[in-house]
């Protein structure tokens, strides 16, 4: 600490040169110092003091006789000196001893006062423990003797001083008070009685102030003064008479006014004329100086930066000329002429005005440079990208202390970082608001929802886009996509601002932009052209920080669950929020959107927890299907991938492996979350897809419904969309094995889910009350002898012949008809799944993802085979049972045995069974013709098997007539169904003949051989007679 600093500390009596608060004892000291004696007439006046008069004590102050004195909090005077000799007779400097012992007594005044005897805070114990820490008892006793003598000497000196000067002081004081009282009470009458004033020592010491006692003491007559006479009142030394000058003040003012009225014009006219001429000449000579201020103001208003710089240079030139005149006069010691003085004065005033305007302009320019989103000035013809450069150039041209380049880069960095966070958080809340409203609303009806699943089969792309999902879902998808686009788009998005910021920063680092920048007055701005090495490193760190903030924001949106707090929309914005334009907000025009306005006391309720898959994804609209998800997530992932690749190519990122790894994590994590959300919706759609089935026939193939075509188009669209998500075009590399395994599992799962629903829908009996009875009219399905219960009449049995031209209406139960048709169409669809659709989908899947799924393919084929067998059995079970029942009942009937030796007619059950096959043939041929051969062949096998079972069930042995009847029945059926005879049917027919052969004797066998030609003729005749009725089996 220097001696000057010690002097200041001691003079102002403060502990430090940089106090943080006004000392409380100074206020109390000022209050006591400012108290002045007053009288009852209010004649005392308080003088005004400087603001810091409590610190600056005058050396003549009677209450500060010792430098550095102060008052404590209780008002006791504390006469503290800077240093004192040892009061015990030791060294002559206590401070020096303490300094040698290492105590900071020079810096800490309060600590020093505890060692000074003149201080009220003097601590004897501390003093002895520090100053005389190593003193002996004898030295302390000597010190005590020295201290006692010193006290006695000072007491004696004070007594002598008081006694020798007290009478002189009393007389002087009395004289002064008498003179003052006489002057003040001039013109007043003497009091009636006045006791003589005693001048005893006791009275002098007892009175606080002689002036007060003479004026208002107990010796005043009744304590009241009589009014002054009017002629002497003007000269009294009181405030009312302005202390004796009131009598002559008014005449002097009147004389001055008269003199001015008479001699003023005459004396001042010529002088004024000369002054005006001189002023005009000076103004004309210095016109340029006078015009500089308004010209500069006009340039600022017009935003004419070039003119502003030029005018400022002129002002500095005028200032240099005036400074040169003053310096020349100073060197030569010659007096300045009036024109020179005038020029210096007006130049100084001009320069002051110019500097004030330039300072204000610089402040506004710094503010504009901070507000980087301010609209560009049309007067300078520059766009928003060039506006910062124009401001930097004008600041450098005018000359500034701070570096405007660095200032703008830092401001831009802070603005972009704040904008990323604020915009993302607000848009995240807005997305959650719409998401909650969707979640709390009723889901769309299943039938209405599945209509959107037909969109891939539509040919018109624009119409397909409008029918991807419900309007509410598409609205939320548009908001999500727009939010990500405004964040990650390189054109108009925040990512574009980040890249533009780095391009500008890199140009400044490389020195490309500094080539055109001005160097300022006297080259003082040249130092701002070059950025320091530490500044370049800070810029790179700041740019990497912006990338990480941007990456973390996007990744959090996709990786984290939906947010719970949406109070941001009805909380006031903090004052630090940047004023961003509407086009750069994360959600465009969000603050004006009525969708996000709600009562703060009644915010949207949270999403209900129903166990839905979309509840874990903040970016997936509730109840959205996979088609709309693919359409929008493909755009979103393209933005994410493109942004990551764009950032990875920049220099600070390419040299930072950690940042590159973070970008890879962003891509892979976002892709995995999108695929997971899409897969969950894919499975949900597959669970609803069976509702698309209305059993309406497909156009190209009438044996199929529209379901296979819809499912093929849907699955192809989803697989292709997943492929585009797994292999983002903007990103090199594909999805990981985990993602591909998940996609494969979901692919097979959707097929299984659809097939399981197909079986249930096909086997489900339609409600008879909801479906009317249907009548099937077919000439091939009618016989003239068909009764209402399906048996032949007696007349037809006798005639053994039916009319080929007859036609009748076969009335079938509507629920049976609808169920059988559903089963047939479902079987046909499954056949199509087996032969074409599933192989095509598997091939498309393997080609899209460049992998083989043989195990999944085998399982799907096995499942299809099981489903086909199950459906085939469901369809043929009832007809097979009826056929078996007819044949078994007819063969085992007692009336089956012919009454003649040579039977020539078939038994009625044969016609009934064949007519049932005709109706089935008609149903299949008009519904699903490709299924006709396997179904009819299987039913014929069941007929032959029923013959075998029935013949085995008869107890007696077969006679020749019975053997002939059995042969006619079996051979007629076999000849009619010859087109549908299979190897198994032939084998069963052979077993029937073997069974008949085992149940007869040898003579009957021999006789049957002789009857065979006749039986062939009978069979031929029977076939000819029923050619029209059973012609369907010959096609």
Short mmCIF file of N, CA and C in Angstrom, two decimals, residues 25 28-29 32-33 70-78 120:
data_model
loop_
_atom_site.label_atom_id
_atom_site.label_comp_id
_atom_site.label_asym_id
_atom_site.label_seq_id
_atom_site.Cartn_x
_atom_site.Cartn_y
_atom_site.Cartn_z
N UNK A 25 -21.41 5.41 11.48
CA UNK A 25 -20.94 6.43 12.43
C UNK A 25 -20.76 7.78 11.75
N UNK A 28 -24.08 9.62 12.04
CA UNK A 28 -24.29 10.18 13.37
C UNK A 28 -23.38 11.38 13.62
N UNK A 29 -22.18 11.30 13.05
CA UNK A 29 -21.25 12.43 13.19
C UNK A 29 -21.77 13.65 12.47
N UNK A 32 -24.54 15.33 14.39
CA UNK A 32 -24.09 16.12 15.53
C UNK A 32 -23.36 17.37 15.08
N UNK A 33 -22.66 17.27 13.96
CA UNK A 33 -21.94 18.43 13.48
C UNK A 33 -22.86 19.50 12.93
N UNK A 70 -12.38 10.41 14.93
CA UNK A 70 -13.70 9.93 14.52
C UNK A 70 -14.55 9.74 15.75
N UNK A 71 -15.84 9.53 15.54
CA UNK A 71 -16.77 9.26 16.63
C UNK A 71 -17.26 7.83 16.52
N UNK A 72 -17.41 7.20 17.62
CA UNK A 72 -17.93 5.84 17.64
C UNK A 72 -19.43 5.87 17.59
N UNK A 73 -20.01 4.66 17.64
CA UNK A 73 -21.47 4.59 17.54
C UNK A 73 -22.18 5.26 18.67
N UNK A 74 -21.57 5.40 19.86
CA UNK A 74 -22.24 6.07 20.98
C UNK A 74 -21.96 7.56 21.04
N UNK A 75 -21.25 8.10 20.00
CA UNK A 75 -21.02 9.54 19.92
C UNK A 75 -19.84 10.04 20.69
N UNK A 76 -19.03 9.17 21.30
CA UNK A 76 -17.86 9.60 22.08
C UNK A 76 -16.72 9.93 21.13
N UNK A 77 -16.07 11.07 21.35
CA UNK A 77 -14.95 11.49 20.50
C UNK A 77 -13.79 10.53 20.65
N UNK A 78 -13.20 10.15 19.54
CA UNK A 78 -12.07 9.23 19.55
C UNK A 78 -10.94 9.85 18.75
N UNK A 120 -10.45 4.93 21.54
CA UNK A 120 -11.40 4.42 22.55
C UNK A 120 -11.50 2.91 22.51
#
